[in-house]
mmCIF file of C-alpha atoms in Angstrom:
data_model
loop_
_atom_site.group_PDB
_atom_site.id
_atom_site.type_symbol
_atom_site.label_atom_id
_atom_site.label_comp_id
_atom_site.label_asym_id
_atom_site.label_seq_id
_atom_site.Cartn_x
_atom_site.Cartn_y
_atom_site.Cartn_z
ATOM 1 C CA LYS U 11 23.000 -2.728 -83.712
ATOM 2 C CA PRO U 12 22.239 -6.468 -83.828
ATOM 3 C CA HIS U 13 23.416 -8.758 -81.023
ATOM 4 C CA LEU U 14 22.138 -12.132 -82.288
ATOM 5 C CA THR U 15 24.312 -15.207 -82.636
ATOM 6 C CA ASN U 16 24.000 -17.295 -85.788
ATOM 7 C CA GLU U 17 21.992 -19.905 -83.881
ATOM 8 C CA GLU U 18 19.605 -17.303 -82.488
ATOM 9 C CA TYR U 19 19.247 -15.785 -85.931
ATOM 10 C CA ARG U 20 18.310 -19.087 -87.575
ATOM 11 C CA GLN U 21 15.725 -19.751 -84.874
ATOM 12 C CA THR U 22 14.039 -16.414 -85.440
ATOM 13 C CA GLU U 23 14.521 -16.000 -89.180
ATOM 14 C CA PHE U 24 10.912 -17.024 -89.690
ATOM 15 C CA ILE U 25 9.929 -13.669 -88.187
ATOM 16 C CA VAL U 26 11.534 -11.888 -91.112
ATOM 17 C CA LYS U 27 9.692 -14.161 -93.551
ATOM 18 C CA GLN U 28 6.442 -13.657 -91.675
ATOM 19 C CA PHE U 29 6.874 -9.899 -91.846
ATOM 20 C CA GLY U 30 8.253 -10.103 -95.369
ATOM 21 C CA SER U 31 6.133 -7.287 -96.751
ATOM 22 C CA GLY U 32 6.356 -5.015 -93.737
ATOM 23 C CA ILE U 33 4.404 -5.129 -90.495
ATOM 24 C CA GLY U 34 1.884 -2.420 -91.329
ATOM 25 C CA LYS U 35 1.900 -2.700 -95.121
ATOM 26 C CA GLU U 36 1.135 -6.312 -96.030
ATOM 27 C CA LEU U 37 0.615 -8.646 -93.055
ATOM 28 C CA HIS U 38 -0.749 -6.254 -90.466
ATOM 29 C CA LYS U 39 -2.792 -4.062 -92.798
ATOM 30 C CA LYS U 40 -4.147 -6.965 -94.859
ATOM 31 C CA GLU U 41 -4.891 -9.113 -91.803
ATOM 32 C CA LYS U 42 -2.444 -11.843 -92.864
ATOM 33 C CA MET U 43 -0.474 -12.114 -89.634
ATOM 34 C CA ARG U 44 -0.208 -15.653 -88.368
ATOM 35 C CA VAL U 45 -2.198 -16.167 -85.168
ATOM 36 C CA ASP U 46 0.057 -16.682 -82.135
ATOM 37 C CA LYS U 47 -0.347 -19.809 -80.028
ATOM 38 C CA ASP U 48 0.721 -20.761 -76.518
ATOM 39 C CA ASN U 49 2.917 -23.773 -75.714
ATOM 40 C CA LYS U 50 -0.173 -25.995 -75.709
ATOM 41 C CA GLY U 51 -1.268 -24.960 -79.177
ATOM 42 C CA ASN U 52 -4.172 -22.756 -78.036
ATOM 43 C CA ARG U 53 -4.823 -19.772 -80.294
ATOM 44 C CA LEU U 54 -4.218 -16.370 -78.675
ATOM 45 C CA CYS U 55 -6.191 -13.183 -79.213
ATOM 46 C CA MET U 56 -4.434 -10.868 -81.695
ATOM 47 C CA ASN U 57 -6.566 -7.795 -80.963
ATOM 48 C CA GLN U 58 -3.683 -5.913 -79.303
ATOM 49 C CA PHE U 59 -1.858 -5.646 -82.627
ATOM 50 C CA TYR U 60 -4.516 -3.117 -83.650
ATOM 51 C CA ARG U 61 -3.023 -0.829 -81.005
ATOM 52 C CA ALA U 62 0.626 -1.224 -82.005
ATOM 53 C CA PHE U 63 0.466 1.653 -84.485
ATOM 54 C CA SER U 64 -1.346 4.996 -84.805
ATOM 55 C CA THR U 65 -2.264 4.950 -81.108
ATOM 56 C CA CYS U 66 -1.706 7.704 -78.568
ATOM 57 C CA ARG U 67 -2.502 8.414 -74.929
ATOM 58 C CA ILE U 68 -4.265 11.743 -74.366
ATOM 59 C CA PRO U 69 -3.611 13.252 -70.894
ATOM 60 C CA GLY U 70 -6.652 14.103 -68.792
ATOM 61 C CA ILE U 71 -7.230 15.862 -65.480
ATOM 62 C CA LYS U 72 -8.462 12.763 -63.632
ATOM 63 C CA ARG U 73 -8.025 10.015 -66.202
ATOM 64 C CA ASP U 74 -6.138 9.657 -69.488
ATOM 65 C CA ARG U 75 -7.789 8.274 -72.590
ATOM 66 C CA LEU U 76 -6.501 6.316 -75.583
ATOM 67 C CA LEU U 77 -7.140 7.167 -79.220
ATOM 68 C CA TYR U 78 -6.842 4.481 -81.913
ATOM 69 C CA TYR U 79 -6.580 5.401 -85.584
ATOM 70 C CA PHE U 80 -5.300 2.200 -87.186
ATOM 71 C CA GLN U 81 -7.562 0.284 -89.580
ATOM 72 C CA THR U 82 -6.969 -2.795 -91.702
ATOM 73 C CA GLU U 83 -7.389 -2.643 -95.461
ATOM 74 C CA SER U 84 -10.921 -4.035 -95.277
ATOM 75 C CA GLU U 85 -11.921 -1.461 -92.661
ATOM 76 C CA GLY U 86 -10.783 1.684 -94.433
ATOM 77 C CA PRO U 87 -7.875 4.153 -94.738
ATOM 78 C CA THR U 88 -5.298 4.433 -91.979
ATOM 79 C CA PRO U 89 -2.608 7.085 -91.293
ATOM 80 C CA LYS U 90 0.751 6.428 -92.973
ATOM 81 C CA HIS U 91 2.958 9.247 -91.680
ATOM 82 C CA ILE U 92 5.622 9.192 -88.962
ATOM 83 C CA VAL U 93 6.447 12.005 -86.496
ATOM 84 C CA LEU U 94 10.134 12.729 -85.854
ATOM 85 C CA ARG U 95 10.041 15.484 -83.249
ATOM 86 C CA SER U 96 7.771 18.312 -82.245
ATOM 87 C CA ARG U 97 6.774 20.639 -79.449
ATOM 88 C CA LEU U 98 3.550 20.776 -77.502
ATOM 89 C CA SER U 99 1.027 23.599 -77.311
ATOM 90 C CA ALA U 100 -2.640 24.309 -77.790
ATOM 91 C CA LEU U 101 -2.945 28.062 -78.175
ATOM 92 C CA HIS U 102 -3.705 28.291 -81.906
ATOM 93 C CA PRO U 103 -5.892 26.415 -84.439
ATOM 94 C CA GLU U 104 -2.760 25.116 -86.163
ATOM 95 C CA ASN U 105 -1.657 23.528 -82.909
ATOM 96 C CA TYR U 106 -4.696 21.275 -82.933
ATOM 97 C CA GLN U 107 -3.827 20.045 -86.419
ATOM 98 C CA ASN U 108 -0.254 19.387 -85.334
ATOM 99 C CA LEU U 109 -1.382 17.422 -82.308
ATOM 100 C CA GLU U 110 -3.762 15.382 -84.476
ATOM 101 C CA CYS U 111 -0.847 14.645 -86.798
ATOM 102 C CA ILE U 112 1.228 13.371 -83.870
ATOM 103 C CA GLN U 113 -1.577 11.327 -82.383
ATOM 104 C CA LYS U 114 -2.423 9.630 -85.689
ATOM 105 C CA ALA U 115 1.203 8.896 -86.601
ATOM 106 C CA ILE U 116 2.120 5.239 -87.135
ATOM 107 C CA GLU U 117 4.911 5.607 -84.582
ATOM 108 C CA GLY U 118 7.560 8.026 -83.401
ATOM 109 C CA VAL U 119 11.177 7.928 -84.603
ATOM 110 C CA SER U 120 13.948 9.569 -82.617
ATOM 111 C CA LEU U 121 17.403 10.240 -84.082
ATOM 112 C CA ASP U 122 19.391 10.611 -80.860
ATOM 113 C CA ASP U 123 22.853 12.183 -80.685
ATOM 114 C CA ASP U 124 23.860 10.094 -77.652
ATOM 115 C CA SER U 125 26.278 7.163 -78.096
ATOM 116 C CA PRO U 126 25.670 4.337 -75.576
ATOM 117 C CA VAL U 127 28.773 2.225 -74.865
ATOM 118 C CA ASP U 128 26.978 -0.979 -73.807
ATOM 119 C CA ASN U 129 23.527 -2.445 -73.203
ATOM 120 C CA SER U 130 23.290 -0.930 -69.715
ATOM 121 C CA ASP U 131 23.839 2.467 -71.313
ATOM 122 C CA VAL U 132 21.169 1.739 -73.919
ATOM 123 C CA PHE U 133 18.586 1.110 -71.198
ATOM 124 C CA GLN U 134 19.738 4.189 -69.269
ATOM 125 C CA TYR U 135 19.438 6.492 -72.294
ATOM 126 C CA SER U 136 16.159 4.936 -73.426
ATOM 127 C CA LEU U 137 14.449 5.275 -70.057
ATOM 128 C CA ALA U 138 16.065 8.490 -68.827
ATOM 129 C CA GLY U 139 17.794 10.139 -71.789
ATOM 130 C CA ASP U 140 16.926 13.268 -73.750
ATOM 131 C CA PRO U 141 13.184 13.883 -73.184
ATOM 132 C CA THR U 142 12.910 16.481 -75.972
ATOM 133 C CA ASN U 143 13.195 14.124 -78.957
ATOM 134 C CA ARG U 144 10.527 11.521 -78.177
ATOM 135 C CA TRP U 145 6.787 11.399 -77.508
ATOM 136 C CA PHE U 146 6.182 9.097 -74.548
ATOM 137 C CA ASP U 147 2.417 8.977 -75.021
ATOM 138 C CA LYS U 148 2.787 7.243 -78.412
ATOM 139 C CA SER U 149 2.208 3.496 -78.489
ATOM 140 C CA ALA U 150 5.656 3.057 -80.062
ATOM 141 C CA VAL U 151 8.779 5.200 -80.472
ATOM 142 C CA ASN U 152 11.926 3.767 -82.061
ATOM 143 C CA LEU U 153 15.188 5.341 -80.906
ATOM 144 C CA PHE U 154 18.228 5.296 -83.210
ATOM 145 C CA TYR U 155 21.469 6.391 -81.545
ATOM 146 C CA LYS U 156 24.403 8.090 -83.213
ATOM 147 C CA ASN U 157 26.716 5.048 -82.982
ATOM 148 C CA GLY U 158 24.200 2.483 -84.311
ATOM 149 C CA PHE U 159 22.454 1.220 -81.186
ATOM 150 C CA VAL U 160 18.693 0.899 -81.494
ATOM 151 C CA SER U 161 16.025 0.734 -78.790
ATOM 152 C CA SER U 162 12.387 1.633 -78.341
ATOM 153 C CA THR U 163 9.900 2.942 -75.825
ATOM 154 C CA CYS U 164 6.204 2.152 -75.714
ATOM 155 C CA ASP U 165 3.131 3.070 -73.762
ATOM 156 C CA HIS U 166 2.048 -0.101 -71.951
ATOM 157 C CA ALA U 167 -1.565 1.027 -71.564
ATOM 158 C CA PRO U 168 -2.904 0.040 -75.023
ATOM 159 C CA LEU U 169 -0.982 -3.216 -75.508
ATOM 160 C CA ASP U 170 1.072 -5.950 -73.893
ATOM 161 C CA ALA U 171 4.854 -5.611 -74.061
ATOM 162 C CA MET U 172 5.365 -8.575 -76.408
ATOM 163 C CA VAL U 173 3.512 -6.754 -79.198
ATOM 164 C CA ALA U 174 6.114 -3.969 -79.058
ATOM 165 C CA VAL U 175 8.938 -6.514 -78.717
ATOM 166 C CA SER U 176 7.930 -8.207 -81.981
ATOM 167 C CA ASN U 177 8.144 -4.851 -83.765
ATOM 168 C CA THR U 178 11.601 -4.031 -82.373
ATOM 169 C CA PHE U 179 12.836 -7.555 -82.994
ATOM 170 C CA TYR U 180 11.769 -7.322 -86.627
ATOM 171 C CA ILE U 181 13.848 -4.164 -87.062
ATOM 172 C CA ASP U 182 16.853 -5.886 -85.470
ATOM 173 C CA LEU U 183 16.514 -8.930 -87.737
ATOM 174 C CA SER U 184 16.099 -6.777 -90.837
ATOM 175 C CA ILE U 185 19.297 -4.854 -90.050
ATOM 176 C CA ARG U 186 21.131 -8.125 -89.523
ATOM 177 C CA LYS U 187 19.688 -9.541 -92.735
ATOM 178 C CA CYS U 188 21.146 -6.745 -94.867
ATOM 179 C CA LYS U 189 24.310 -6.631 -92.689
ATOM 180 C CA GLY U 190 23.622 -3.028 -91.797
ATOM 181 C CA LEU U 191 23.957 -1.819 -95.394
ATOM 182 C CA TRP U 192 20.869 -0.261 -96.951
ATOM 183 C CA GLU U 193 20.990 -0.449 -100.753
ATOM 184 C CA GLY U 194 17.517 0.911 -101.325
ATOM 185 C CA THR U 195 14.448 -1.048 -102.396
ATOM 186 C CA THR U 196 10.981 -0.448 -103.735
ATOM 187 C CA GLU U 197 9.591 -3.556 -102.065
ATOM 188 C CA ILE U 198 10.381 -4.333 -98.450
ATOM 189 C CA HIS U 199 9.689 -8.036 -98.921
ATOM 190 C CA LYS U 200 12.855 -8.401 -101.031
ATOM 191 C CA ILE U 201 14.775 -8.513 -97.755
ATOM 192 C CA SER U 202 13.136 -11.781 -96.734
ATOM 193 C CA LEU U 203 13.694 -13.266 -100.206
ATOM 194 C CA ASN U 204 17.452 -12.642 -100.124
ATOM 195 C CA LEU U 205 17.140 -10.269 -103.085
ATOM 196 C CA GLN U 206 19.357 -7.222 -103.414
ATOM 197 C CA GLY U 207 17.555 -3.889 -103.295
ATOM 198 C CA THR U 208 17.813 -1.215 -105.955
ATOM 199 C CA THR U 209 19.119 2.324 -105.664
ATOM 200 C CA GLU U 210 15.753 3.719 -106.718
ATOM 201 C CA ILE U 211 14.427 6.386 -104.385
ATOM 202 C CA ARG U 212 10.754 6.051 -103.549
ATOM 203 C CA ASP U 213 8.525 9.066 -103.967
ATOM 204 C CA LEU U 214 7.735 9.750 -100.306
ATOM 205 C CA PRO U 215 6.659 12.996 -98.660
ATOM 206 C CA LYS U 216 9.596 14.929 -97.260
ATOM 207 C CA PRO U 217 9.772 15.451 -93.471
ATOM 208 C CA LYS U 218 7.996 18.598 -92.324
ATOM 209 C CA GLU U 219 8.661 20.480 -89.114
ATOM 210 C CA LEU U 220 5.532 21.037 -87.067
ATOM 211 C CA MET U 221 5.504 24.647 -85.902
ATOM 212 C CA PHE U 222 3.545 25.407 -82.723
ATOM 213 C CA HIS U 223 2.332 28.756 -81.428
ATOM 214 C CA LEU U 224 3.624 29.099 -77.864
ATOM 215 C CA ASP U 225 3.394 31.603 -75.053
ATOM 216 C CA ASP U 226 5.494 32.196 -71.933
ATOM 217 C CA VAL U 227 3.310 29.968 -69.766
ATOM 218 C CA ILE U 228 3.723 26.994 -72.102
ATOM 219 C CA LEU U 229 7.461 27.606 -72.515
ATOM 220 C CA GLU U 230 7.891 27.690 -68.748
ATOM 221 C CA GLY U 231 5.835 24.515 -68.418
ATOM 222 C CA ILE U 232 7.992 22.726 -71.004
ATOM 223 C CA GLN U 233 11.185 23.714 -69.179
ATOM 224 C CA THR U 234 9.743 22.639 -65.830
ATOM 225 C CA ALA U 235 8.734 19.263 -67.230
ATOM 226 C CA LYS U 236 12.180 18.807 -68.807
ATOM 227 C CA ASN U 237 13.992 19.635 -65.567
ATOM 228 C CA MET U 238 11.740 17.308 -63.584
ATOM 229 C CA PHE U 239 12.287 14.444 -66.040
ATOM 230 C CA LEU U 240 16.068 14.854 -66.034
ATOM 231 C CA ALA U 241 16.133 14.997 -62.226
ATOM 232 C CA VAL U 242 14.165 11.746 -61.962
ATOM 233 C CA GLY U 243 16.285 10.188 -64.715
ATOM 234 C CA ALA U 244 19.509 11.049 -62.897
ATOM 235 C CA ASN U 245 18.201 9.034 -59.946
ATOM 236 C CA LEU U 246 17.708 5.901 -62.069
ATOM 237 C CA GLN U 247 20.246 3.075 -62.090
ATOM 238 C CA CYS U 248 20.190 0.503 -64.923
ATOM 239 C CA TYR U 249 22.360 -2.582 -65.103
ATOM 240 C CA THR U 250 22.224 -5.512 -67.500
ATOM 241 C CA ARG U 251 24.446 -8.513 -68.122
ATOM 242 C CA MET U 252 24.180 -11.842 -69.932
ATOM 243 C CA TYR U 253 23.999 -15.078 -67.937
ATOM 244 C CA GLU U 254 25.721 -17.666 -70.146
ATOM 245 C CA LYS U 255 25.761 -20.902 -68.130
ATOM 246 C CA TYR U 256 22.365 -22.158 -69.306
ATOM 247 C CA GLY U 257 19.029 -21.135 -70.794
ATOM 248 C CA LYS U 258 15.864 -22.671 -72.244
ATOM 249 C CA LYS U 259 17.593 -25.780 -73.572
ATOM 250 C CA PHE U 260 18.897 -26.910 -70.173
ATOM 251 C CA LEU U 261 15.645 -26.162 -68.340
ATOM 252 C CA ARG U 262 13.383 -27.849 -70.881
ATOM 253 C CA LYS U 263 15.626 -30.918 -70.825
ATOM 254 C CA HIS U 264 14.611 -31.226 -67.174
ATOM 255 C CA LYS U 265 10.959 -30.538 -68.098
ATOM 256 C CA LEU U 266 10.977 -27.175 -66.324
ATOM 257 C CA HIS U 267 9.249 -23.989 -67.452
ATOM 258 C CA PRO U 268 11.997 -21.368 -68.134
ATOM 259 C CA ASP U 269 9.894 -18.402 -67.034
ATOM 260 C CA THR U 270 8.944 -20.137 -63.781
ATOM 261 C CA HIS U 271 12.605 -20.850 -63.075
ATOM 262 C CA VAL U 272 13.533 -17.180 -63.506
ATOM 263 C CA GLN U 273 10.589 -15.972 -61.434
ATOM 264 C CA LEU U 274 11.557 -18.265 -58.554
ATOM 265 C CA ALA U 275 15.159 -17.034 -58.834
ATOM 266 C CA LEU U 276 13.913 -13.471 -58.321
ATOM 267 C CA GLN U 277 12.029 -14.447 -55.176
ATOM 268 C CA TYR U 278 14.972 -16.459 -53.848
ATOM 269 C CA ALA U 279 17.461 -13.643 -54.538
ATOM 270 C CA TYR U 280 15.236 -11.112 -52.773
ATOM 271 C CA TYR U 281 14.767 -13.397 -49.779
ATOM 272 C CA LYS U 282 18.498 -14.145 -49.695
ATOM 273 C CA LYS U 283 19.410 -10.439 -49.662
ATOM 274 C CA TYR U 284 16.723 -9.043 -47.392
ATOM 275 C CA LYS U 285 15.596 -12.128 -45.407
ATOM 276 C CA ARG U 286 12.014 -11.311 -46.287
ATOM 277 C CA THR U 287 9.664 -11.949 -49.192
ATOM 278 C CA GLU U 288 8.374 -9.421 -51.677
ATOM 279 C CA THR U 289 4.990 -9.130 -53.322
ATOM 280 C CA MET U 290 5.835 -10.346 -56.792
ATOM 281 C CA ARG U 291 4.309 -13.010 -58.994
ATOM 282 C CA PRO U 292 6.105 -16.041 -57.450
ATOM 283 C CA CYS U 293 5.372 -14.976 -53.863
ATOM 284 C CA THR U 294 3.635 -18.166 -52.716
ATOM 285 C CA GLU U 295 3.958 -20.150 -49.508
ATOM 286 C CA GLU U 296 5.684 -22.871 -51.519
ATOM 287 C CA ALA U 297 8.261 -20.403 -52.878
ATOM 288 C CA ILE U 298 8.948 -19.045 -49.403
ATOM 289 C CA GLU U 299 9.410 -22.540 -47.978
ATOM 290 C CA TRP U 300 11.849 -23.401 -50.784
ATOM 291 C CA SER U 301 13.799 -20.132 -50.369
ATOM 292 C CA LYS U 302 14.271 -20.814 -46.662
ATOM 293 C CA ALA U 303 15.427 -24.363 -47.398
ATOM 294 C CA MET U 304 17.999 -23.104 -49.903
ATOM 295 C CA LEU U 305 19.622 -20.992 -47.172
ATOM 296 C CA ASP U 306 19.604 -23.793 -44.588
ATOM 297 C CA PRO U 307 22.888 -25.753 -44.712
ATOM 298 C CA LYS U 308 21.242 -28.630 -42.840
ATOM 299 C CA THR U 309 18.644 -29.201 -45.552
ATOM 300 C CA SER U 310 19.602 -31.944 -48.000
ATOM 301 C CA MET U 311 19.856 -31.314 -51.725
ATOM 302 C CA GLU U 312 17.071 -33.836 -52.299
ATOM 303 C CA THR U 313 14.721 -31.864 -50.032
ATOM 304 C CA LYS U 314 15.707 -28.614 -51.744
ATOM 305 C CA ARG U 315 14.920 -30.144 -55.120
ATOM 306 C CA THR U 316 11.570 -31.462 -53.896
ATOM 307 C CA LEU U 317 10.600 -28.061 -52.528
ATOM 308 C CA TYR U 318 11.795 -26.353 -55.728
ATOM 309 C CA LEU U 319 9.555 -28.572 -57.858
ATOM 310 C CA LYS U 320 6.649 -27.974 -55.485
ATOM 311 C CA ALA U 321 7.090 -24.199 -55.761
ATOM 312 C CA ALA U 322 7.506 -24.415 -59.551
ATOM 313 C CA ASN U 323 4.339 -26.472 -59.949
ATOM 314 C CA LYS U 324 2.369 -23.983 -57.855
ATOM 315 C CA HIS U 325 3.674 -21.096 -59.960
ATOM 316 C CA ASN U 326 2.850 -22.937 -63.188
ATOM 317 C CA LYS U 327 -0.700 -23.495 -61.929
ATOM 318 C CA LEU U 328 -1.182 -19.817 -61.090
ATOM 319 C CA MET U 329 0.326 -18.773 -64.420
ATOM 320 C CA ALA U 330 -2.024 -21.096 -66.313
ATOM 321 C CA GLU U 331 -5.016 -19.687 -64.423
ATOM 322 C CA ALA U 332 -3.924 -16.135 -65.195
ATOM 323 C CA GLN U 333 -3.618 -16.923 -68.915
ATOM 324 C CA GLN U 334 -6.993 -18.642 -68.932
ATOM 325 C CA ASN U 335 -8.634 -15.581 -67.399
ATOM 326 C CA GLN U 336 -6.647 -13.201 -69.624
ATOM 327 C CA VAL U 337 -4.890 -11.470 -66.737
ATOM 328 C CA PHE U 338 -1.719 -9.586 -67.654
ATOM 329 C CA GLY U 339 1.012 -8.679 -65.174
ATOM 330 C CA GLY U 340 4.360 -6.938 -65.068
ATOM 331 C CA VAL U 341 7.198 -5.967 -62.767
ATOM 332 C CA VAL U 342 8.266 -2.329 -62.622
ATOM 333 C CA PRO U 343 10.087 -0.230 -59.987
ATOM 334 C CA MET U 344 6.965 1.307 -58.500
ATOM 335 C CA MET U 345 8.508 2.408 -55.203
ATOM 336 C CA GLU U 346 11.724 4.051 -54.075
ATOM 337 C CA ASN U 347 13.065 0.934 -52.345
ATOM 338 C CA GLY U 348 11.969 -1.480 -55.054
ATOM 339 C CA TYR U 349 13.407 -3.030 -58.212
ATOM 340 C CA GLY U 350 12.328 -3.286 -61.820
ATOM 341 C CA VAL U 351 13.418 -6.567 -63.396
ATOM 342 C CA PHE U 352 13.013 -7.465 -67.061
ATOM 343 C CA TYR U 353 14.482 -10.529 -68.756
ATOM 344 C CA HIS U 354 14.834 -12.429 -72.010
ATOM 345 C CA ILE U 355 15.445 -16.188 -72.003
ATOM 346 C CA GLU U 356 17.330 -17.651 -74.973
ATOM 347 C CA THR U 357 18.475 -21.184 -75.869
ATOM 348 C CA ASN U 358 21.666 -21.142 -73.797
ATOM 349 C CA THR U 359 21.551 -17.746 -72.113
ATOM 350 C CA ILE U 360 19.393 -15.530 -69.919
ATOM 351 C CA GLU U 361 19.685 -11.759 -70.276
ATOM 352 C CA MET U 362 18.297 -9.556 -67.539
ATOM 353 C CA VAL U 363 18.123 -5.838 -66.861
ATOM 354 C CA VAL U 364 17.563 -4.561 -63.326
ATOM 355 C CA THR U 365 16.582 -0.998 -62.468
ATOM 356 C CA ALA U 366 16.570 0.709 -59.085
ATOM 357 C CA TRP U 367 16.420 4.223 -57.684
ATOM 358 C CA LYS U 368 19.779 5.557 -56.502
ATOM 359 C CA SER U 369 18.005 7.281 -53.627
ATOM 360 C CA GLY U 370 16.751 3.926 -52.309
ATOM 361 C CA GLU U 371 18.129 3.187 -48.860
ATOM 362 C CA ASP U 372 19.103 -0.418 -49.547
ATOM 363 C CA THR U 373 18.756 -1.085 -53.277
ATOM 364 C CA ASP U 374 21.504 -1.563 -55.835
ATOM 365 C CA ALA U 375 20.672 -2.786 -59.360
ATOM 366 C CA GLU U 376 24.127 -4.193 -60.138
ATOM 367 C CA GLU U 377 24.464 -5.969 -56.801
ATOM 368 C CA PHE U 378 20.975 -7.472 -57.060
ATOM 369 C CA LEU U 379 21.540 -8.762 -60.611
ATOM 370 C CA LYS U 380 24.803 -10.429 -59.590
ATOM 371 C CA LEU U 381 22.951 -12.053 -56.692
ATOM 372 C CA ILE U 382 20.250 -13.347 -59.064
ATOM 373 C CA TYR U 383 22.924 -14.981 -61.214
ATOM 374 C CA LYS U 384 24.457 -16.632 -58.155
ATOM 375 C CA CYS U 385 21.007 -18.004 -57.389
ATOM 376 C CA PHE U 386 20.865 -19.378 -60.940
ATOM 377 C CA ASP U 387 24.091 -21.268 -60.189
ATOM 378 C CA GLU U 388 22.690 -22.741 -56.973
ATOM 379 C CA MET U 389 19.423 -23.658 -58.663
ATOM 380 C CA LYS U 390 21.298 -25.488 -61.402
ATOM 381 C CA SER U 391 22.852 -27.735 -58.758
ATOM 382 C CA VAL U 392 19.394 -28.469 -57.386
ATOM 383 C CA VAL U 393 17.985 -29.195 -60.844
ATOM 384 C CA ASN U 394 20.957 -31.449 -61.692
ATOM 385 C CA LEU U 395 20.564 -33.476 -58.496
ATOM 386 C CA LYS U 396 18.930 -36.450 -60.220
ATOM 387 C CA ILE U 397 21.822 -36.722 -62.665
ATOM 388 C CA LEU U 398 24.256 -36.399 -59.761
ATOM 389 C CA HIS U 399 22.578 -39.338 -58.026
ATOM 390 C CA LEU U 400 22.927 -41.538 -61.093
ATOM 391 C CA PHE U 401 26.557 -40.519 -61.556
ATOM 392 C CA TYR U 402 27.618 -41.517 -58.064
ATOM 393 C CA ILE U 403 25.636 -44.751 -58.163
ATOM 394 C CA PHE U 404 27.463 -45.579 -61.378
ATOM 395 C CA MET U 405 30.814 -44.680 -59.807
ATOM 396 C CA ALA U 406 30.060 -46.814 -56.776
ATOM 397 C CA LEU U 407 29.283 -49.790 -58.969
ATOM 398 C CA TYR U 408 32.334 -49.179 -61.131
ATOM 399 C CA CYS U 409 34.625 -49.035 -58.116
ATOM 400 C CA SER U 410 32.964 -51.926 -56.261
ATOM 401 C CA LEU U 411 35.831 -54.271 -57.111
ATOM 402 C CA SER U 412 38.069 -52.135 -54.914
ATOM 403 C CA LYS U 413 36.881 -51.611 -51.350
ATOM 404 C CA ASP U 414 39.039 -48.522 -50.834
ATOM 405 C CA ASN U 415 37.842 -46.902 -54.033
ATOM 406 C CA PHE U 416 34.223 -47.722 -53.203
ATOM 407 C CA ASN U 417 34.473 -46.199 -49.717
ATOM 408 C CA HIS U 418 36.156 -43.092 -51.112
ATOM 409 C CA THR U 419 33.422 -42.621 -53.736
ATOM 410 C CA PHE U 420 30.622 -43.321 -51.245
ATOM 411 C CA TYR U 421 31.877 -40.802 -48.685
ATOM 412 C CA ALA U 422 32.439 -38.160 -51.407
ATOM 413 C CA TYR U 423 28.835 -38.645 -52.509
ATOM 414 C CA ILE U 424 27.534 -38.346 -48.948
ATOM 415 C CA GLU U 425 29.496 -35.120 -48.436
ATOM 416 C CA ILE U 426 28.213 -33.463 -51.630
ATOM 417 C CA ASN U 427 24.664 -34.497 -50.857
ATOM 418 C CA ASN U 428 24.793 -32.960 -47.355
ATOM 419 C CA GLY U 429 24.637 -36.332 -45.622
ATOM 420 C CA SER U 430 21.620 -37.634 -47.524
ATOM 421 C CA PHE U 431 21.846 -40.724 -49.682
#
């Protein structure tokens, strides 16, 4: 179910054109994908895209291992089938073949009978929904819900999250492109060329149920795993909401890095709520000093802005060093009293999803997200300070012909700026 505005769609339409012949069929398989670049124009390694499809994690006693089956056209044949649902066992020779089929599959596809009512529900069902219709060890599983919502899960071990995001985003754009109506086509690239598809049905293998040979021990183990998963899932709280007051456009106008701004907001919100810092990416001495200043009513807006820029510059430096050394990081709820925060920054909006464990003594996903958005509001005032200065200087000059008006404007400016001119 697409959620893009017309503006967002135009900005990302190139993705559809880039993937005009299908991710795995033309660009990916024939090694024609355009090389990604960072904001400085440096070429990025594309090796992780090899792991986007036909990849599976194999559980081990002490350590799991990853199997990769995908090959480009020049390298040789690659699996082209997709697994819909199956059951696990290893008691019969046929079971091995079934497991190989699952492991080599391009990706998993789940047709879920649940009907999420909003984005928070989508995250809840995707992370903690029915565990019997998806294979979590696959590098990618696309979930299609009964009422049209679409989401995906992925194993983070073989690839960075943005590789999976590009796949999901392509699906979303393709659905929007055809307005949700599939007319059939023999060539996927017709979508990107604004050509109507035909009603011709392609000669594809029909879905086949994979039958496993099970015993009582395996059946009991499956039920135990299902009960455990559902119990953990019932303890998960997901909350997401769109912040619509500003986004990339506003921040870049002030020459600020959008991701840095959001990361500092997370640190500030945590410090504001718990009066202590947390070990997350922006946890620097500069960020702590700025967070304390933001809560001090005696600190001037000018000082707050100076400290904000100092903390942002330090974070930018660390981020640049991490990229240079190819270090990848993420934020997940790894402890009972912690949070998992994920976000997407658009032109004029910021969308975030916060997760927390219900059993946590002092964590609440909805409350924390609302606090983050309040911090965004406060940070906007700090960022806008320079413009505020110019505005009141202009007003003072404009009203200088009238002493009373000048004094009124001057004192109003002093009050807003916490006594600092």
